[in-house]
Coordinates of C-alpha atoms (C1' of nucleotides) in Angstrom, one line a residue:
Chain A
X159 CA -118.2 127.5 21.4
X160 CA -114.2 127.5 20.9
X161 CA -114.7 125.7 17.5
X162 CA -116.6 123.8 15.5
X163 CA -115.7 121.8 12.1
X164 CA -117.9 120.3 9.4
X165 CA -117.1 117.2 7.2
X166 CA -118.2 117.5 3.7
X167 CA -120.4 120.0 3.8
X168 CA -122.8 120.9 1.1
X169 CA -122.1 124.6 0.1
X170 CA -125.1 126.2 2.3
X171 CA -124.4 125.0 5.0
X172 CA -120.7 125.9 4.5
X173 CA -121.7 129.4 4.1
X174 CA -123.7 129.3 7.2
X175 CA -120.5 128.4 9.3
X176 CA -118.6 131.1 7.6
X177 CA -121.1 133.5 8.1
X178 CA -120.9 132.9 11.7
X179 CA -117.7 132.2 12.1
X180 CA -117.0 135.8 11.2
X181 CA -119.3 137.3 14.0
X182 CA -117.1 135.6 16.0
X183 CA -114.6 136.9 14.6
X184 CA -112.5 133.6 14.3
X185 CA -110.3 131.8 12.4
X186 CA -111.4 129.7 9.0
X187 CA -110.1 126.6 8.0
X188 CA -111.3 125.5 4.4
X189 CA -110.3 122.2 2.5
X190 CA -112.2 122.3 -1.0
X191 CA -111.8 122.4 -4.3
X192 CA -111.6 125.8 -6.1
X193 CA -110.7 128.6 -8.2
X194 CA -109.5 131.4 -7.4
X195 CA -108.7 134.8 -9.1
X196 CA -107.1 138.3 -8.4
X197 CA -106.9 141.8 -9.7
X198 CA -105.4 144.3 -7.8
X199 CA -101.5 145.2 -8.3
X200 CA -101.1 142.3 -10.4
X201 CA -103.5 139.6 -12.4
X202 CA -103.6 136.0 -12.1
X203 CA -106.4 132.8 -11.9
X204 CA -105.6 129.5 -10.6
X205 CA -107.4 126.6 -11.9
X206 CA -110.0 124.4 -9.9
X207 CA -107.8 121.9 -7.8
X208 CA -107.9 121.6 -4.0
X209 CA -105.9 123.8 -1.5
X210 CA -106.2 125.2 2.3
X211 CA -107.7 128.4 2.9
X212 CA -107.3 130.4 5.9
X213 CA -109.4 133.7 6.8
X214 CA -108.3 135.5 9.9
X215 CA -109.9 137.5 12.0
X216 CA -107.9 140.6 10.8
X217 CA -108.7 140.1 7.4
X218 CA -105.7 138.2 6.2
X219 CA -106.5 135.8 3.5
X220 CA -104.6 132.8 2.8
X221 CA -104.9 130.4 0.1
X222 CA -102.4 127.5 0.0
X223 CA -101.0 124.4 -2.1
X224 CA -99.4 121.1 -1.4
X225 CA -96.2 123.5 -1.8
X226 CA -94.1 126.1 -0.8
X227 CA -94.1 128.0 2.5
X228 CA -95.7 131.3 0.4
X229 CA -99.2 131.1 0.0
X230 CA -100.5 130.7 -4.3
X231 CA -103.1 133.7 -3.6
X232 CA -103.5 135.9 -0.2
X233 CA -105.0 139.5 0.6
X234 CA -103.1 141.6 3.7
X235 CA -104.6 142.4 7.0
X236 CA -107.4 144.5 7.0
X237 CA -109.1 143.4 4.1
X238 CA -112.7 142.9 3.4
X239 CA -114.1 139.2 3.2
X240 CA -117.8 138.8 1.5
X241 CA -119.5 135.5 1.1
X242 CA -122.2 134.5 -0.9
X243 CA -123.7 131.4 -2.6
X244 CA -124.1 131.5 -6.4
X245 CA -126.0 128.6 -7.7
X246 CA -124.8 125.6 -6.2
X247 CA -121.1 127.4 -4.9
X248 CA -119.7 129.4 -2.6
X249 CA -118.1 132.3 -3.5
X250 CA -115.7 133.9 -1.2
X251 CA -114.2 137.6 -2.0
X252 CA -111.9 139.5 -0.2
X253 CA -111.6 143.0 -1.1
X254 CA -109.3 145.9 -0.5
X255 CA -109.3 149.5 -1.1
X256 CA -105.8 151.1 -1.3
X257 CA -104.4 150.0 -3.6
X258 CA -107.8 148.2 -5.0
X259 CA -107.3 144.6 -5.2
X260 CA -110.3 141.8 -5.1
X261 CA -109.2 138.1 -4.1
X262 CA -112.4 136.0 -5.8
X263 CA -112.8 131.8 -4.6
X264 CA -115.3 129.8 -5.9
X265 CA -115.7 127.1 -3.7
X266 CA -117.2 123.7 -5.8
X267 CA -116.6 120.6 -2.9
X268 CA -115.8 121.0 0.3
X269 CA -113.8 118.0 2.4
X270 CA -114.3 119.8 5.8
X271 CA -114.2 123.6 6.7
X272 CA -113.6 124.5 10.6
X273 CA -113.3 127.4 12.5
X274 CA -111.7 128.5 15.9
X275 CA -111.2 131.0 18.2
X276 CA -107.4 131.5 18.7
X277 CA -106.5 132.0 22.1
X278 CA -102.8 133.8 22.2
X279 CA -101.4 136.6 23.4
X280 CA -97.5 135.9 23.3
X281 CA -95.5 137.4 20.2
X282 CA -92.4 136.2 19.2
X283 CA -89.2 137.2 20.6
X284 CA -86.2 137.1 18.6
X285 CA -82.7 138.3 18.2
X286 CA -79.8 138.0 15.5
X287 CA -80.2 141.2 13.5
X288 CA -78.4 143.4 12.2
X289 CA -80.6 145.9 14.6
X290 CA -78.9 144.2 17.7
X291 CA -75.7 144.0 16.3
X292 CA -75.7 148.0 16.2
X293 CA -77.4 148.4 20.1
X294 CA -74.4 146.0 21.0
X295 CA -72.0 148.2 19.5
X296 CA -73.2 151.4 20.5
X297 CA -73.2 150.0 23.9
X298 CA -69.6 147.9 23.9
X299 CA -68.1 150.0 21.2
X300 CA -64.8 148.5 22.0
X301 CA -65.8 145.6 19.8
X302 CA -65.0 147.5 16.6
X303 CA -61.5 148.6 18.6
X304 CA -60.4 150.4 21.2
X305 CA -60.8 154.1 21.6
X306 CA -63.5 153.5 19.1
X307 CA -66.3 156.1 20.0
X308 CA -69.9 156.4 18.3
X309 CA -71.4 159.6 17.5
X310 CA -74.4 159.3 14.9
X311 CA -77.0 156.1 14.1
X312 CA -78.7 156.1 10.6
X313 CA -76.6 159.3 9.5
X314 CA -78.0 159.9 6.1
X315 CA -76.1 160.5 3.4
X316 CA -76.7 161.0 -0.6
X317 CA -77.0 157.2 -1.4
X318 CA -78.5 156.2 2.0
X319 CA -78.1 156.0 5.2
X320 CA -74.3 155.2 7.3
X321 CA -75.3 152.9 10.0
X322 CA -73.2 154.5 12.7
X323 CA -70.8 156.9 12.3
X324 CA -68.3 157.6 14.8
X325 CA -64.1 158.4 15.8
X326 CA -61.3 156.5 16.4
X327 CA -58.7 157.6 19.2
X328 CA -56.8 159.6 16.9
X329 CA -60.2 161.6 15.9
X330 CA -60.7 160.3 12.4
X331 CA -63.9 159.5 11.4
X332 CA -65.2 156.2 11.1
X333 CA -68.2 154.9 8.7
X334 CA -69.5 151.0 9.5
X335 CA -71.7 149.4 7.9
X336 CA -72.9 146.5 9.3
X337 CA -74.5 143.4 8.3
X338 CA -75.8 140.8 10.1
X339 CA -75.1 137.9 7.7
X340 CA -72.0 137.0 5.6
X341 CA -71.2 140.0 3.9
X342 CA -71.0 140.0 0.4
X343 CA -69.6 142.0 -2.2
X344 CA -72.7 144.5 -2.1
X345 CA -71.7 145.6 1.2
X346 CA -68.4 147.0 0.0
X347 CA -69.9 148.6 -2.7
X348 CA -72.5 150.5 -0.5
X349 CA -69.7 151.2 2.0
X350 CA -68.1 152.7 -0.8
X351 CA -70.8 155.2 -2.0
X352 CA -71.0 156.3 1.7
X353 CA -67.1 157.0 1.3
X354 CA -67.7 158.9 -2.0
X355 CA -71.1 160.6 -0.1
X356 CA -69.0 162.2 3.0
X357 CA -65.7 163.6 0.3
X358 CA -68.4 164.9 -1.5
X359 CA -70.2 166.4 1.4
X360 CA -70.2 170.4 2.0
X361 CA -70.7 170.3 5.8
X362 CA -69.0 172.2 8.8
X363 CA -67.4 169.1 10.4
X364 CA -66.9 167.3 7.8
X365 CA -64.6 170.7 6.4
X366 CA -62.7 170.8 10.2
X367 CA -62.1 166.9 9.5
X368 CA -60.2 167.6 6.4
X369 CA -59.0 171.1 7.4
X370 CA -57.1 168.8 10.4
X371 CA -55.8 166.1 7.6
X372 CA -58.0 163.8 9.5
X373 CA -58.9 160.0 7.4
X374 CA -62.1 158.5 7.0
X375 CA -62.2 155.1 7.5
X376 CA -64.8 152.7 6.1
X377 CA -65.5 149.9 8.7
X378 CA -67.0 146.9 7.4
X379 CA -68.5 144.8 10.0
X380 CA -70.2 141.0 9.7
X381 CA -70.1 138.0 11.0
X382 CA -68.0 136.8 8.2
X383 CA -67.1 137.9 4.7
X384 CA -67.1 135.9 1.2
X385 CA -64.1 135.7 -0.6
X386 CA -65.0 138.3 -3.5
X387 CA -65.6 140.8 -1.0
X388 CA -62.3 140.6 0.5
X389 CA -60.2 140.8 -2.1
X390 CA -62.3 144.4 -2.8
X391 CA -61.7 145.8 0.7
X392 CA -57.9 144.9 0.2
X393 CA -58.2 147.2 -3.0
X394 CA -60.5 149.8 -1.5
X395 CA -58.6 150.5 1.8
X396 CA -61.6 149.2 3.6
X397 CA -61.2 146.9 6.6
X398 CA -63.4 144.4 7.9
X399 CA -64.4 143.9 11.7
X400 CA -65.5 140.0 12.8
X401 CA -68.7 140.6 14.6
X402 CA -71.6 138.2 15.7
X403 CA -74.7 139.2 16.1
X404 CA -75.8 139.0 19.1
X405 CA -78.0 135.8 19.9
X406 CA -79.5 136.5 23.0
X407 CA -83.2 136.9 23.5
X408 CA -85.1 139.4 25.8
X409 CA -86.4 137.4 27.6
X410 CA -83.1 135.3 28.7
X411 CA -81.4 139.2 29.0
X412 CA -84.1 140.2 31.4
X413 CA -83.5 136.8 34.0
X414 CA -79.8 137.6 33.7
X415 CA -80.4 141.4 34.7
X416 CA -83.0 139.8 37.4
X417 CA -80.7 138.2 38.9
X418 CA -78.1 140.8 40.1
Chain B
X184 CA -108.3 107.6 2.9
X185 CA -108.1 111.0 1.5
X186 CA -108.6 112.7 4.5
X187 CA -108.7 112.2 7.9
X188 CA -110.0 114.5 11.0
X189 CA -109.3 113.4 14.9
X190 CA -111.2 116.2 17.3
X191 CA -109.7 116.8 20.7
X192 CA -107.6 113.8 20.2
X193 CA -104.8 112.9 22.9
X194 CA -100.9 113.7 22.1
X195 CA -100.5 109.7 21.3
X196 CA -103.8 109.4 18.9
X197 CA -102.4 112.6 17.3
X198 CA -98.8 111.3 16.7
X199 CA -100.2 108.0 15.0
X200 CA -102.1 110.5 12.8
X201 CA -98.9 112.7 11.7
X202 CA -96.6 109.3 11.0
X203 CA -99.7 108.0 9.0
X204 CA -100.0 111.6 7.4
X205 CA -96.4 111.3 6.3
X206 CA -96.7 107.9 5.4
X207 CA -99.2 109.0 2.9
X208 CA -97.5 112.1 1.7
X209 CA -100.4 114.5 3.0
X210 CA -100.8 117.7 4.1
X211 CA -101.4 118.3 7.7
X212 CA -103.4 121.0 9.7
X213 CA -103.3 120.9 13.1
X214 CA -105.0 123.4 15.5
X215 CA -103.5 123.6 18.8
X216 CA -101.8 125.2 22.1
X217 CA -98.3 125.0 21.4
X218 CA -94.8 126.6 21.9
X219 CA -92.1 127.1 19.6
X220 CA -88.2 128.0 18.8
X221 CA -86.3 128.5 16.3
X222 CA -82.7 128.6 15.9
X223 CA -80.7 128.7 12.5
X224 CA -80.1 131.9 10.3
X225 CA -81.6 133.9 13.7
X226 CA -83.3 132.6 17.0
X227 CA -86.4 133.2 18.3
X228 CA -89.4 131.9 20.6
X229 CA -93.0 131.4 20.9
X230 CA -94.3 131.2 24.2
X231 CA -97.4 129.5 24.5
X232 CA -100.8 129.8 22.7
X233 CA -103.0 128.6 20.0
X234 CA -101.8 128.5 16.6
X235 CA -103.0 126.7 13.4
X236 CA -99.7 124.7 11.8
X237 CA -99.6 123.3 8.1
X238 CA -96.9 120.8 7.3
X239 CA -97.1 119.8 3.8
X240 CA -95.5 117.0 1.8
X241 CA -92.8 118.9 0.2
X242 CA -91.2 119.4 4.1
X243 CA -92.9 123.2 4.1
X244 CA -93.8 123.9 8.1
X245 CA -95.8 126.9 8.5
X246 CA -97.2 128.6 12.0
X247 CA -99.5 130.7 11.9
X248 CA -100.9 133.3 14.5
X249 CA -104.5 134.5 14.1
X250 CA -102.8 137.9 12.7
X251 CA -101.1 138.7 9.5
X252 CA -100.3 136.9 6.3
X253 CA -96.7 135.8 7.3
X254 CA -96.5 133.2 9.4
X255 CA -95.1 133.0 12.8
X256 CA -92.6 130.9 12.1
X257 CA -92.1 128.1 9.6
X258 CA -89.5 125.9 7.6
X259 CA -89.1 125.9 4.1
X260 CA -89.4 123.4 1.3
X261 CA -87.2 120.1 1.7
X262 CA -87.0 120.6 5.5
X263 CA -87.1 117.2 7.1
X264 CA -89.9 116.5 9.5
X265 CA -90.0 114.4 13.0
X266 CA -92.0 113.8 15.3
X267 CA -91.9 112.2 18.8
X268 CA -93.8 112.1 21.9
X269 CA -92.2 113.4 25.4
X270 CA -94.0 112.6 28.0
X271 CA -97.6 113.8 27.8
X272 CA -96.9 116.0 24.6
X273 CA -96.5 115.6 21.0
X274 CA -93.5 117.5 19.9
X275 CA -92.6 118.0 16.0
X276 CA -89.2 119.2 14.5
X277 CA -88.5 120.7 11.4
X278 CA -84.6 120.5 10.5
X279 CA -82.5 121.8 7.6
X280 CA -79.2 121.5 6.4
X281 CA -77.3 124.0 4.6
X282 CA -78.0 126.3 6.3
X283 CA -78.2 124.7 9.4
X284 CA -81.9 125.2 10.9
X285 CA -84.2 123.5 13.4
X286 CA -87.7 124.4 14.2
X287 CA -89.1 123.3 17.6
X288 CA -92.8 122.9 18.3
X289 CA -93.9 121.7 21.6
X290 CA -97.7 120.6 21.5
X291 CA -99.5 120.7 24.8
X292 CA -103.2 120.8 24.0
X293 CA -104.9 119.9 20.6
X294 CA -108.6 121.2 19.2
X295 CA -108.1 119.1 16.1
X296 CA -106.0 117.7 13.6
X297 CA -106.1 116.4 10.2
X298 CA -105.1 115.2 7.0
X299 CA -105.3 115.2 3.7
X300 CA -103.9 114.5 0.1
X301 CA -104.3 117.7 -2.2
X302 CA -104.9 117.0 -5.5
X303 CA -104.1 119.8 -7.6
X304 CA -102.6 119.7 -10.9
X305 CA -103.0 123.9 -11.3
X306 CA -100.5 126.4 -11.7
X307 CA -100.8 130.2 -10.9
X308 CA -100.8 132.4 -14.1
X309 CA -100.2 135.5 -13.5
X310 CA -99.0 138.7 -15.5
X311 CA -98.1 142.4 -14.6
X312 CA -94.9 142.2 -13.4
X313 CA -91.5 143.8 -15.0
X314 CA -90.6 140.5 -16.9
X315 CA -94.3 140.9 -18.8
X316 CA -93.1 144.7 -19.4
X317 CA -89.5 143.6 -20.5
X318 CA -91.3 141.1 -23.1
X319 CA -93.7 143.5 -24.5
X320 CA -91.5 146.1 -25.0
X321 CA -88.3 144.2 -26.9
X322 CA -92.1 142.8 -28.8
X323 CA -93.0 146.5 -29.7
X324 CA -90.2 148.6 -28.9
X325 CA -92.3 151.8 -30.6
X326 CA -93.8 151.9 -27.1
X327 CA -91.2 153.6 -26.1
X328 CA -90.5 155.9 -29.0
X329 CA -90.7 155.8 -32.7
X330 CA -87.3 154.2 -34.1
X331 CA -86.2 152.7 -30.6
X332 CA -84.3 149.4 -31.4
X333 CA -83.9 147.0 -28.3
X334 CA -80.5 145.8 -28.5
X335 CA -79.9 143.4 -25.3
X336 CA -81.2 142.7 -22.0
X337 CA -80.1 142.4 -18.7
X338 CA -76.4 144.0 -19.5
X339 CA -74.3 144.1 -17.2
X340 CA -72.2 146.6 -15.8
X341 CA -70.6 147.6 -12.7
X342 CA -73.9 148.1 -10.2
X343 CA -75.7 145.5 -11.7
X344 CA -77.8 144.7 -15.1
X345 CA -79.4 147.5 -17.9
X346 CA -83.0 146.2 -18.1
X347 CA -82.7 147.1 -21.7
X348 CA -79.9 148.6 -23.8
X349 CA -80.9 149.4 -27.2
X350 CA -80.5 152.5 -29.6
X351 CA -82.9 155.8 -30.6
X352 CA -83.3 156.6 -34.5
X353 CA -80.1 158.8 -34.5
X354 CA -77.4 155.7 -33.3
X355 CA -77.5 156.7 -29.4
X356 CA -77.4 154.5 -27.1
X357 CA -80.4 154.1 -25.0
X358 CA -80.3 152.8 -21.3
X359 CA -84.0 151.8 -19.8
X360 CA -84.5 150.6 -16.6
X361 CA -88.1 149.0 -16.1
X362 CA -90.1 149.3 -13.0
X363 CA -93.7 147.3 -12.8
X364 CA -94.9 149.8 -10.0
X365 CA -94.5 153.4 -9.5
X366 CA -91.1 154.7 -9.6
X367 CA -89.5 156.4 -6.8
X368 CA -85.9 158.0 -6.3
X369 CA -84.0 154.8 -5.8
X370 CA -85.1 153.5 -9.7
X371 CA -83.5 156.8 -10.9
X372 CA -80.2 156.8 -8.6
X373 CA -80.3 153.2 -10.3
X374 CA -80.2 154.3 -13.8
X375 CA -78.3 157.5 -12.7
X376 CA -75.3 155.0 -11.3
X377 CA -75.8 152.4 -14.8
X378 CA -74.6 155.7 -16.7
X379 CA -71.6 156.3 -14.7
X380 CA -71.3 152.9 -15.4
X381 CA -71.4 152.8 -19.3
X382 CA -69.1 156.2 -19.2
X383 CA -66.4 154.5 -17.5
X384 CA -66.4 151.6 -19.3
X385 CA -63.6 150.6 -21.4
X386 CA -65.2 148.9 -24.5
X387 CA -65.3 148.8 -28.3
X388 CA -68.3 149.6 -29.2
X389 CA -68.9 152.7 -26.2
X390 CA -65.3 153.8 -27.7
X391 CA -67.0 154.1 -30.7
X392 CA -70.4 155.4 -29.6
X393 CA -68.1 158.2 -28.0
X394 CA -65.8 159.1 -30.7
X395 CA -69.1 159.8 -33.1
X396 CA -70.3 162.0 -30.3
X397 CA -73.2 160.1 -30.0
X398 CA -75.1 160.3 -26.3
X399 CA -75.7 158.0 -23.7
X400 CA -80.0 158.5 -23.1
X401 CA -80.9 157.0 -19.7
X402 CA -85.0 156.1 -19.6
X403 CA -86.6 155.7 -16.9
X404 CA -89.5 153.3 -17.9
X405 CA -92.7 152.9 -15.1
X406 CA -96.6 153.6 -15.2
X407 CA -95.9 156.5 -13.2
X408 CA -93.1 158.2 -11.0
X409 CA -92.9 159.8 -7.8
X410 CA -92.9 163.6 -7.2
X411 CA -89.5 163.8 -6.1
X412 CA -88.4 160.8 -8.7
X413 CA -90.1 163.5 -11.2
X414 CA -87.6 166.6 -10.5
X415 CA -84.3 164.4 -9.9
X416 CA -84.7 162.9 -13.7
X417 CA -85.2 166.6 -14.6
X418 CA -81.6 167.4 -12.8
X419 CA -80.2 164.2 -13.8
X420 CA -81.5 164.8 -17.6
X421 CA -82.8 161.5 -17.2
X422 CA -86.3 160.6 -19.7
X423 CA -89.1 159.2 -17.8
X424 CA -91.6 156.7 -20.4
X425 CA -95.1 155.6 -18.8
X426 CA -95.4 152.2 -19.9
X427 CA -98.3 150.2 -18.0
X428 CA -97.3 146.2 -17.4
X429 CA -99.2 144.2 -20.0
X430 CA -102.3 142.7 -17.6
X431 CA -103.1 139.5 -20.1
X432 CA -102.8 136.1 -18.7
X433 CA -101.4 133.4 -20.9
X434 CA -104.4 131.5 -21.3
X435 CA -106.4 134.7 -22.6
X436 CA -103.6 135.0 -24.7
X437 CA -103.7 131.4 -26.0
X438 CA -107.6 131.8 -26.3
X439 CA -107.1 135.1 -28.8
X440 CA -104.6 133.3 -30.8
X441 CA -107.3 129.8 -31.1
X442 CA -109.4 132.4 -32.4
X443 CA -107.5 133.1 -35.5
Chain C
dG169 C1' -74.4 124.1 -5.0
dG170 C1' -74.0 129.7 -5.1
dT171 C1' -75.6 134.2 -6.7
dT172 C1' -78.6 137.7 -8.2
dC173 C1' -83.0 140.0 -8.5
dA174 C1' -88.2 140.7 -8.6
dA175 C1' -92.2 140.5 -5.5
dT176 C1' -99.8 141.4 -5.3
dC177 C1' -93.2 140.9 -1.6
dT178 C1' -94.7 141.7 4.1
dC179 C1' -94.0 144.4 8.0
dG180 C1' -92.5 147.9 11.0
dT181 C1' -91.4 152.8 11.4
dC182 C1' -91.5 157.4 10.6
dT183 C1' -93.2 161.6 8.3
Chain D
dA26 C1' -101.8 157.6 3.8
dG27 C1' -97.3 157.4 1.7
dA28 C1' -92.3 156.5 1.7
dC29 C1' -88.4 153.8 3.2
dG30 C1' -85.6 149.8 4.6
dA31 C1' -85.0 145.1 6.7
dG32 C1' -86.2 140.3 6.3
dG33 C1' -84.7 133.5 9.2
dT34 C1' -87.3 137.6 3.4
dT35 C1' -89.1 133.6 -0.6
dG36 C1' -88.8 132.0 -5.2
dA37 C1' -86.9 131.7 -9.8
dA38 C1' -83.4 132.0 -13.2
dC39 C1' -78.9 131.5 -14.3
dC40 C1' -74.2 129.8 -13.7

DNA sequence: GGTTCAATCTCGTCT
DNA sequence: AGACGAGGTTGAACC
């Protein structure tokens, strides 16, 4: 059977359609009342009042409110779930063992509970990070400017890591950073550390750079840039490349390619 | 009604259910083969499968895959809902405004789908996280060693805001930054960079810190620190304090303070 | 509205 | 298993 629901259940027979939903290994849907506790990294109880639960069948644990898109109480994949009945309740733990945390729900009146085996195999495709945004430039570097040549992706330095470095025409060295929304005074402060990172840096090339008088150049590059932040580059000698990210999903890239 | 369940109901039955659903204020669950996309801050989409969706009266939209604790995809609070049938299927949009977002579900086949007002009057308590610490230690400040005085919190400087400035039993100042897990290298480049920061300030009261050769004491202020976190504060001359976060809820609190 | 920062962040990735 | 960084981060506090 795909699924099956229950309307107002007493607790035991609840339990029973937990119980086997989980050798099914489906997907729990809970309206009750309850009350829920945790220990683990943090502490907290919630009060009885009704909410949603969801138990997957990877262990996730959900427990929401009539609010927000973050659930009030949750445990991660992998976890442990337990149930039981304790006098006239049901009790449903979820447990975890690195770091130890226990999610504890005592269930009092139960509106309907449901479960269902999930049939779905697609995972989401997406696009508009700052991830693309580097792939596009290291593959149409002449986005930053022309003559612009890439050299190094996540080249680590003291503070962090310089998301590419690379050469202009005239062989000085370039540092972007890149971001894939508005950039923000942040930015320009971590593009400034890199700065600081590579004068500060005892390394052959980085020596032959200087030796031959060459610059470094910080390259800031976003889709846009708040006010704040521009006024700083103006002061810091950085400059600041216009880039979108790229919004063009795999799929759609793979019919384009498919059709040459 | 306070709830309402429809089984294998057809695309039109379930659309009278969602408008009355919204009608009412309640929270919907729906369990059904669907596809989705997204575009706004990024884009993305769903191909299709079955999913469990919660729209909830404050305009949250979740999606949710039989894997992980994050949803799919989803729309935050105040998003407006609509819904519509095309042809044989339901479909139901989520739209924001600033900044501009729309959430596309496509409904093809549906198990069930129901709602239901929450009534829940709770809020989470919780305790254990930096704020708790924060307030305990400007409460008893001889956690962190005989003679400390808190001065102020959240100062701010350059790279951000000093957790806690204060000074030891000989007038120096005392910088803490406070972490509520373990503490790795980026806490102490944190506190390393809020030094800089207080030495190159220009400001009365440092002048005169300086001038009576008092020092400037960073503390680093966790329940523990990681290896490498361990031998930078020992280069850095940086103090590391193991302060657990305080793990009592408010009501315990309250409780205790009845009891008196 | 925006801006900043903690979070039981989660989740992927890499060591 | 631990560490690190990005995220449509979310959510809260403050301006």
């Amino acid at each position: 059977m795909k699924y099956k629901i229950l309307e107002k259940p007493d607790c035991e027979k609840a339990y029973e359609l937990v119980e086997e939903a989980m050798r099914k290994r489906a997907t729990i849907t809970l309206f009750a009342c309850c009350k829920v506790e945790y220990e683990g990294r943090a502490l907290s109880q919630l009060n009885w009042g009704e909410r949603i639960i969801l138990i997957k069948p990877d262990g996730s644990f959900l427990i929401h409110q009539d609010k927000k898109v973050e659930p009030v109480n949750w445990q991660p994949p992998k976890s442990k779930t337990r149930s039981y009945l304790s006098g006239e309740r049901l009790i449903l733990e979820s447990h975890r063992r690195t770091p130890k945390e226990l999610l504890t729900v005592e269930v009092r009146q139960i509106q309907f509970i449901s479960y269902a085996n999930m049939e779905d195999f697609e995972e989401l495709e997406q696009a508009g990070y700052e991830k693309d945004m580097s792939d596009m430039i290291m593959e149409r570097p002449h986005l930053i400017e022309e003559g612009f040549t890439p050299k190094t992706r996540e080249y680590s330095v003291e503070h962090g890591f310089i998301d590419i470095l690379g050469k202009d025409n005239d062989g000085n060295l370039m540092v972007l950073e890149l971001k894939a929304r508005k950039a923000g005074v942040s930015a320009v402060k971590q593009i400034r550390r890199y700065l600081q990172d590579l004068e500060n840096t005892e390394n052959d090339y980085l020596k032959e750079c200087k030796a031959q008088k060459k610059k470094i150049r910080g390259i800031l590059v976003a889709p846009s840039i708040m006010e704040d932040a521009r006024e700083m580059i103006e002061e810091e000698g950085i400059e600041f490349v216009s880039v979108e990210p790229p919004r063009e999903l795999k799929r759609d890239k793979k019919v384009t390619l498919d059709a040459f």
